[in-house]
Amino acid sequence: MNKKGLAILMRARMRPSDPSKILLSPLAEKVNRVAPDNQANQSGGSGMEPASEGGNEQTNFSCRNKRPFELVKESMHSAISMNKTEVLDDVLNDFTEGYFSLSGESHKALLLSLAKEYDLNRAQVRELIKQYLGLELPKAAPAEEGNAVEESSLSAFYRIERNLRHALKPAYEVLFERLNTHPGGLKFLSILRADILSILAEENIPSLRALDSYLKEKLGTWLSPATLELHQITWDYPASLLEKIVAYEAVHPISNLLDLKRRLGVGRCCFGYLHPAIPGEPLIFIEVALLKTVAQTIQEVLWDDPPILEHEATCALFYSISSTQPGLAGINLGKFLIKRVITLVKREMPQISIFATLSPIPGYMQWLLSKLASQLKLAETETSSDQSGSSFWENILEPEEERALLNLSEEYKAMTNGMEVMFNLLTTNDYTWTNSPELLSVLKPPLMRLCARYLLQEKKRGKALDSVANFHLQNGAMVERINWMADRSEKGQHQSAGIMVNYVYRLENIEEYAQSYFSTGQIHSSDDILQYVKGVEA
Amino acid sequence: MNKKGLAILMRARMRPSDPSKILLSPLAEKVNRVAPDNQANQSGGSGMEPASEGGNEQTNFSCRNKRPFELVKESMHSAISMNKTEVLDDVLNDFTEGYFSLSGESHKALLLSLAKEYDLNRAQVRELIKQYLGLELPKAAPAEEGNAVEESSLSAFYRIERNLRHALKPAYEVLFERLNTHPGGLKFLSILRADILSILAEENIPSLRALDSYLKEKLGTWLSPATLELHQITWDYPASLLEKIVAYEAVHPISNLLDLKRRLGVGRCCFGYLHPAIPGEPLIFIEVALLKTVAQTIQEVLWDDPPILEHEATCALFYSISSTQPGLAGINLGKFLIKRVITLVKREMPQISIFATLSPIPGYMQWLLSKLASQLKLAETETSSDQSGSSFWENILEPEEERALLNLSEEYKAMTNGMEVMFNLLTTNDYTWTNSPELLSVLKPPLMRLCARYLLQEKKRGKALDSVANFHLQNGAMVERINWMADRSEKGQHQSAGIMVNYVYRLENIEEYAQSYFSTGQIHSSDDILQYVKGVEA
């Protein structure tokens, strides 16, 4: 490739603009084209007039916005209530195309109407429940088999339970089921759920939350690992798919096509899960670097030059996992992906014996700063002699860490305690502390020690508080090592003061670790990292 | 190919023996190998003794049968009750392999235990139901949207409905779900259901029927058209797959490899649906002949020599549809297959304008003979003058048909009526009437006329009584023509006195016909075939 070509590659604007907009234009046009000129003509017969009839551009625009909503709602109704015949395809197309033409506010109104007007029939449920309560509970099954009396008394239960099961399905399940079997429908449902989630993030609406929970369960069934295809994504893949990798890489953004080519080239692999119904777009993908040792910083992974050759590698480092569908949030696709990738790499490159990650710690600084802030507040409201008496108060610093922080300057000596100094240093804008060797040396011991504590000991409902830690631990990994100044990007500093962690998957322990983490919340870790925490307890 | 090679091809015994036996041998061996020598060792620790310990061959055999049952039941229990971790794969393998090693009686016992011991928790359902009845039903949703009061009153409903939905799932659903995501599990579930169906065919056991109905619903979801791949199956496909086509062709058995090659060669196509989780085996396949006109007999389809060239064809004739999985009974895969095949053929061979079938009428003779028998019984118990007075009695023969039958011989003249003659002729062994020109000419008019009546007018729950008719009509076909002596095979004579029917799919009417058949049971038919029935009414 000549230099000019390369320059074009590097300048290429890779991130596509908002995907919903790409979809929108031709469809919006279509819906507008068939928008009837008045409400009486909604059934679609003769009202085919160009949308430009009105003289006032403004009126015309608002009219465009309103009419399609009723049309889309109508197609949604047809998609749910029509008999099972082939005409459905057209109706479902009308609905999905119409949906994209609507504004965010209309989406909300439509989804609320779906959640409430197509809910389950509570009167019917109540009727069945009454029948059910009228049945006499059969006694505990006797040991001998084939008890005909018991069998026949059960058959009434089976019948009503079956009917009750059906009655408890909201009417909107039909729409979900039909879309799932409709070309493009699964992708549409994932977009629909992303919209629901973003509405719920702003306002908690119970009916919409119920709709979301139902849809999430359905999507989880449809996207079972049995239906997912593992692909090794290479530079030979279609540009339209590679573009998605660039757009969705969530951990370490890809700056241009050359960067992408590097991540698919020598010493690198990328694996993704594709679903047959959503072609050309991985649902989740993982980037792997082949290295001689487990990397300590992301810089050496992203910018090692030249990368080592495959046969020299002994370690497969998972340095990025990204899911592409916000609408599949909460559905764990990554678990199966990691397990299958390890099996595949092990088979194709038997010289690889170490499977590790270099992972961000997205929740560390948030946890630490809120911990520091709350302790400072407690310290303010109580006298210093009382501090040790409060069960909520805790000096999270070691004595020597406290001393070093207070001794940094005269200004700091006047502060309440070391935690106040630390809080101030960490919340200073633009991370000035990272440029001062003195501050780095004073902050490193407490930041590393507390990071180990955060990863190994801070829990929520018995599971690791950090979402990435929880992800790898439930997959059967162990916490191996934390690395200082491993990610110097602004995002890295902001999330975890630049610290990154290596999780290691030991093939012989994956199942045992996953099991013990699942049942008791036990976190396996290396002796090295355990030292940080043991120091405190000793 | 030389003559000797051809002869070997033609002699090849194509039908594999019972598929369950093929699977059985290596697995049975494995289970027997690990069978512990006494019940106390069931947990699998140290009881690894060769099965040949006992001196008595008989005892040893029954011991082999008993011990694995407890082992398999145990692995079934683990497969349901284990936490969600990776160890599951081994447990599921143990269970499925163990299952194949069991006898039919053990299958029944195991399935009954699954149906009853892993049913739902009725006490929990009852508890939730009581909570539910304690809630006050919200009033009908008012017209204005975003009513916060109503939303919050609904949230209790959503919560209990969700819990109730989960409580109503039998515990065995976990086993189904886990098997579905396990390699080979979907195929195993289909075998499991086939076993359930064959037990139910002998004895109606309500708990087993409930298990079946639940599994059927699950399979229907997992085998949605979105997950099925349409393949054109050619002679280049693996022999292991083609062997399945031979084994499962249900309509017109394939006699040898040469016959198969012909059905995949010039002027013929074969299309099948494959599921990614069941590779190498179509779930359903359809055989198509490319012809100049709609064939009237199956002989001209199976043995036309040479077949016409593709570009001369104007008609695609579907002459055989077979599903390969008895365990998928009741799940309509064929509907989507026919629709997709028509679209595909239309695109690739635009010269084809007619899409028709040459179909068996599997229920015709059974219906006719039972009709004749019941009329004869009525005639016996009543005096002949009363006959017209009974609302159940009906002479299904036309006067001239009656006369012709009675005039066949002196012996027949002594019989009660023409129906008795017809009944006797049709129930004579080995179909002697089909070899007599005289009998053929007398029987043809009533057999053809009554066949048209059977296809167009005999219904069950508003749908065509004949299963094949119902299949094509619900797919949007119309009844075009019935053909005399169209299938002279013994099966053809037995099912429908050798008559076959052409259903025609007219692209422009498929959706309309499917819709009207679905909603009102209306059967569309050609004027030709309508003549047979109109004659009666006139």
PDB file of C-alpha atoms in Angstrom, chain B residues 154-291:
ATOM      1  CA  LEU B 154     -49.902  -2.254  39.384  1.00  0.00           C
ATOM      2  CA  SER B 155     -46.384  -2.880  40.524  1.00  0.00           C
ATOM      3  CA  ALA B 156     -47.534  -5.360  43.187  1.00  0.00           C
ATOM      4  CA  PHE B 157     -49.391  -7.238  40.451  1.00  0.00           C
ATOM      5  CA  TYR B 158     -46.335  -7.350  38.244  1.00  0.00           C
ATOM      6  CA  ARG B 159     -44.233  -8.716  41.080  1.00  0.00           C
ATOM      7  CA  ILE B 160     -46.567 -11.529  42.090  1.00  0.00           C
ATOM      8  CA  GLU B 161     -47.430 -12.373  38.490  1.00  0.00           C
ATOM      9  CA  ARG B 162     -43.764 -12.722  37.743  1.00  0.00           C
ATOM     10  CA  ASN B 163     -43.238 -14.945  40.767  1.00  0.00           C
ATOM     11  CA  LEU B 164     -46.300 -16.962  39.889  1.00  0.00           C
ATOM     12  CA  ARG B 165     -45.056 -17.415  36.349  1.00  0.00           C
ATOM     13  CA  HIS B 166     -41.824 -18.824  37.731  1.00  0.00           C
ATOM     14  CA  ALA B 167     -43.548 -20.975  40.344  1.00  0.00           C
ATOM     15  CA  LEU B 168     -45.728 -22.492  37.620  1.00  0.00           C
ATOM     16  CA  LYS B 169     -42.674 -23.788  35.796  1.00  0.00           C
ATOM     17  CA  PRO B 170     -42.125 -27.441  36.654  1.00  0.00           C
ATOM     18  CA  ALA B 171     -38.664 -28.274  37.984  1.00  0.00           C
ATOM     19  CA  TYR B 172     -38.027 -30.375  34.885  1.00  0.00           C
ATOM     20  CA  GLU B 173     -37.925 -27.255  32.768  1.00  0.00           C
ATOM     21  CA  VAL B 174     -34.362 -26.763  34.060  1.00  0.00           C
ATOM     22  CA  LEU B 175     -33.392 -30.111  32.566  1.00  0.00           C
ATOM     23  CA  PHE B 176     -34.925 -29.182  29.214  1.00  0.00           C
ATOM     24  CA  GLU B 177     -33.279 -25.765  29.172  1.00  0.00           C
ATOM     25  CA  ARG B 178     -29.900 -27.195  30.105  1.00  0.00           C
ATOM     26  CA  LEU B 179     -30.097 -29.957  27.541  1.00  0.00           C
ATOM     27  CA  ASN B 180     -31.033 -27.449  24.868  1.00  0.00           C
ATOM     28  CA  THR B 181     -27.771 -25.560  25.407  1.00  0.00           C
ATOM     29  CA  HIS B 182     -25.734 -28.759  25.664  1.00  0.00           C
ATOM     30  CA  PRO B 183     -24.076 -30.229  22.547  1.00  0.00           C
ATOM     31  CA  GLY B 184     -26.353 -32.954  21.205  1.00  0.00           C
ATOM     32  CA  GLY B 185     -29.001 -32.034  23.758  1.00  0.00           C
ATOM     33  CA  LEU B 186     -31.661 -30.839  21.341  1.00  0.00           C
ATOM     34  CA  LYS B 187     -31.500 -34.106  19.426  1.00  0.00           C
ATOM     35  CA  PHE B 188     -31.644 -35.971  22.729  1.00  0.00           C
ATOM     36  CA  LEU B 189     -34.772 -34.048  23.748  1.00  0.00           C
ATOM     37  CA  SER B 190     -36.398 -35.013  20.473  1.00  0.00           C
ATOM     38  CA  ILE B 191     -35.612 -38.690  21.152  1.00  0.00           C
ATOM     39  CA  LEU B 192     -36.912 -38.294  24.703  1.00  0.00           C
ATOM     40  CA  ARG B 193     -40.180 -36.900  23.399  1.00  0.00           C
ATOM     41  CA  ALA B 194     -40.514 -39.730  20.881  1.00  0.00           C
ATOM     42  CA  ASP B 195     -40.225 -42.156  23.804  1.00  0.00           C
ATOM     43  CA  ILE B 196     -42.825 -40.217  25.784  1.00  0.00           C
ATOM     44  CA  LEU B 197     -45.204 -40.282  22.814  1.00  0.00           C
ATOM     45  CA  SER B 198     -44.853 -44.010  22.348  1.00  0.00           C
ATOM     46  CA  ILE B 199     -45.586 -44.630  26.029  1.00  0.00           C
ATOM     47  CA  LEU B 200     -48.621 -42.332  25.826  1.00  0.00           C
ATOM     48  CA  ALA B 201     -49.858 -44.160  22.731  1.00  0.00           C
ATOM     49  CA  GLU B 202     -50.231 -47.270  24.885  1.00  0.00           C
ATOM     50  CA  GLU B 203     -51.426 -45.729  28.099  1.00  0.00           C
ATOM     51  CA  ASN B 204     -52.785 -42.295  28.946  1.00  0.00           C
ATOM     52  CA  ILE B 205     -50.876 -41.122  32.026  1.00  0.00           C
ATOM     53  CA  PRO B 206     -51.841 -37.538  32.960  1.00  0.00           C
ATOM     54  CA  SER B 207     -48.480 -36.619  34.500  1.00  0.00           C
ATOM     55  CA  LEU B 208     -46.627 -37.878  31.449  1.00  0.00           C
ATOM     56  CA  ARG B 209     -49.050 -36.045  29.173  1.00  0.00           C
ATOM     57  CA  ALA B 210     -48.343 -32.839  31.077  1.00  0.00           C
ATOM     58  CA  LEU B 211     -44.608 -33.470  30.649  1.00  0.00           C
ATOM     59  CA  ASP B 212     -45.115 -34.022  26.939  1.00  0.00           C
ATOM     60  CA  SER B 213     -47.184 -30.918  26.448  1.00  0.00           C
ATOM     61  CA  TYR B 214     -44.551 -28.828  28.232  1.00  0.00           C
ATOM     62  CA  LEU B 215     -41.688 -30.320  26.231  1.00  0.00           C
ATOM     63  CA  LYS B 216     -43.570 -29.885  22.965  1.00  0.00           C
ATOM     64  CA  GLU B 217     -44.046 -26.200  23.660  1.00  0.00           C
ATOM     65  CA  LYS B 218     -40.345 -25.785  24.451  1.00  0.00           C
ATOM     66  CA  LEU B 219     -39.259 -27.631  21.313  1.00  0.00           C
ATOM     67  CA  GLY B 220     -41.590 -25.475  19.249  1.00  0.00           C
ATOM     68  CA  THR B 221     -39.837 -22.366  20.558  1.00  0.00           C
ATOM     69  CA  TRP B 222     -36.340 -23.689  20.026  1.00  0.00           C
ATOM     70  CA  LEU B 223     -37.082 -24.878  16.511  1.00  0.00           C
ATOM     71  CA  SER B 224     -38.555 -21.610  15.341  1.00  0.00           C
ATOM     72  CA  PRO B 225     -38.067 -20.933  11.616  1.00  0.00           C
ATOM     73  CA  ALA B 226     -35.491 -18.283  12.487  1.00  0.00           C
ATOM     74  CA  THR B 227     -33.153 -21.030  13.682  1.00  0.00           C
ATOM     75  CA  LEU B 228     -33.656 -23.400  10.736  1.00  0.00           C
ATOM     76  CA  GLU B 229     -31.364 -23.442   7.702  1.00  0.00           C
ATOM     77  CA  LEU B 230     -32.771 -24.290   4.294  1.00  0.00           C
ATOM     78  CA  HIS B 231     -30.474 -26.616   2.339  1.00  0.00           C
ATOM     79  CA  GLN B 232     -30.760 -27.961  -1.179  1.00  0.00           C
ATOM     80  CA  ILE B 233     -29.621 -31.515  -0.622  1.00  0.00           C
ATOM     81  CA  THR B 234     -27.605 -32.891  -3.532  1.00  0.00           C
ATOM     82  CA  TRP B 235     -25.629 -35.995  -4.380  1.00  0.00           C
ATOM     83  CA  ASP B 236     -22.566 -34.085  -3.167  1.00  0.00           C
ATOM     84  CA  TYR B 237     -23.826 -34.128   0.397  1.00  0.00           C
ATOM     85  CA  PRO B 238     -22.178 -36.479   2.916  1.00  0.00           C
ATOM     86  CA  ALA B 239     -23.337 -40.077   2.712  1.00  0.00           C
ATOM     87  CA  SER B 240     -24.133 -39.967   6.417  1.00  0.00           C
ATOM     88  CA  LEU B 241     -26.757 -37.305   5.700  1.00  0.00           C
ATOM     89  CA  LEU B 242     -28.096 -38.940   2.536  1.00  0.00           C
ATOM     90  CA  GLU B 243     -28.494 -42.155   4.485  1.00  0.00           C
ATOM     91  CA  LYS B 244     -30.937 -40.268   6.727  1.00  0.00           C
ATOM     92  CA  ILE B 245     -32.989 -39.265   3.691  1.00  0.00           C
ATOM     93  CA  VAL B 246     -33.291 -42.921   2.726  1.00  0.00           C
ATOM     94  CA  ALA B 247     -34.108 -44.005   6.259  1.00  0.00           C
ATOM     95  CA  TYR B 248     -36.783 -41.388   6.839  1.00  0.00           C
ATOM     96  CA  GLU B 249     -38.515 -41.050   3.456  1.00  0.00           C
ATOM     97  CA  ALA B 250     -41.992 -41.826   4.718  1.00  0.00           C
ATOM     98  CA  VAL B 251     -44.206 -41.355   1.668  1.00  0.00           C
ATOM     99  CA  HIS B 252     -42.564 -43.259  -1.172  1.00  0.00           C
ATOM    100  CA  PRO B 253     -39.787 -45.475   0.235  1.00  0.00           C
ATOM    101  CA  ILE B 254     -36.403 -45.237  -1.469  1.00  0.00           C
ATOM    102  CA  SER B 255     -35.395 -48.719  -2.571  1.00  0.00           C
ATOM    103  CA  ASN B 256     -31.648 -48.229  -3.014  1.00  0.00           C
ATOM    104  CA  LEU B 257     -28.866 -45.732  -3.579  1.00  0.00           C
ATOM    105  CA  LEU B 258     -29.599 -45.564  -7.283  1.00  0.00           C
ATOM    106  CA  ASP B 259     -33.177 -44.573  -6.562  1.00  0.00           C
ATOM    107  CA  LEU B 260     -31.859 -41.913  -4.197  1.00  0.00           C
ATOM    108  CA  LYS B 261     -29.401 -40.625  -6.794  1.00  0.00           C
ATOM    109  CA  ARG B 262     -32.264 -40.299  -9.225  1.00  0.00           C
ATOM    110  CA  ARG B 263     -34.261 -38.232  -6.739  1.00  0.00           C
ATOM    111  CA  LEU B 264     -31.352 -35.816  -6.415  1.00  0.00           C
ATOM    112  CA  GLY B 265     -30.423 -35.794 -10.110  1.00  0.00           C
ATOM    113  CA  VAL B 266     -31.685 -34.237 -13.350  1.00  0.00           C
ATOM    114  CA  GLY B 267     -35.190 -32.812 -13.114  1.00  0.00           C
ATOM    115  CA  ARG B 268     -35.385 -33.418  -9.375  1.00  0.00           C
ATOM    116  CA  CYS B 269     -34.553 -31.450  -6.234  1.00  0.00           C
ATOM    117  CA  CYS B 270     -34.627 -32.121  -2.555  1.00  0.00           C
ATOM    118  CA  PHE B 271     -34.762 -29.424   0.114  1.00  0.00           C
ATOM    119  CA  GLY B 272     -34.358 -29.859   3.822  1.00  0.00           C
ATOM    120  CA  TYR B 273     -34.359 -27.871   7.023  1.00  0.00           C
ATOM    121  CA  LEU B 274     -31.308 -28.341   9.217  1.00  0.00           C
ATOM    122  CA  HIS B 275     -30.868 -26.989  12.720  1.00  0.00           C
ATOM    123  CA  PRO B 276     -27.364 -25.884  13.748  1.00  0.00           C
ATOM    124  CA  ALA B 277     -27.609 -27.951  16.942  1.00  0.00           C
ATOM    125  CA  ILE B 278     -28.541 -31.135  15.037  1.00  0.00           C
ATOM    126  CA  PRO B 279     -25.963 -31.190  12.241  1.00  0.00           C
ATOM    127  CA  GLY B 280     -25.901 -33.773   9.499  1.00  0.00           C
ATOM    128  CA  GLU B 281     -29.575 -34.598   9.710  1.00  0.00           C
ATOM    129  CA  PRO B 282     -32.463 -32.683   8.141  1.00  0.00           C
ATOM    130  CA  LEU B 283     -35.450 -32.326  10.466  1.00  0.00           C
ATOM    131  CA  ILE B 284     -37.813 -32.365   7.529  1.00  0.00           C
ATOM    132  CA  PHE B 285     -37.268 -32.613   3.793  1.00  0.00           C
ATOM    133  CA  ILE B 286     -39.326 -32.218   0.668  1.00  0.00           C
ATOM    134  CA  GLU B 287     -38.770 -33.893  -2.697  1.00  0.00           C
ATOM    135  CA  VAL B 288     -39.588 -31.972  -5.852  1.00  0.00           C
ATOM    136  CA  ALA B 289     -39.975 -33.151  -9.444  1.00  0.00           C
ATOM    137  CA  LEU B 290     -39.649 -30.662 -12.312  1.00  0.00           C
ATOM    138  CA  LEU B 291     -42.279 -31.538 -14.916  1.00  0.00           C
TER     139      LEU B 291
END
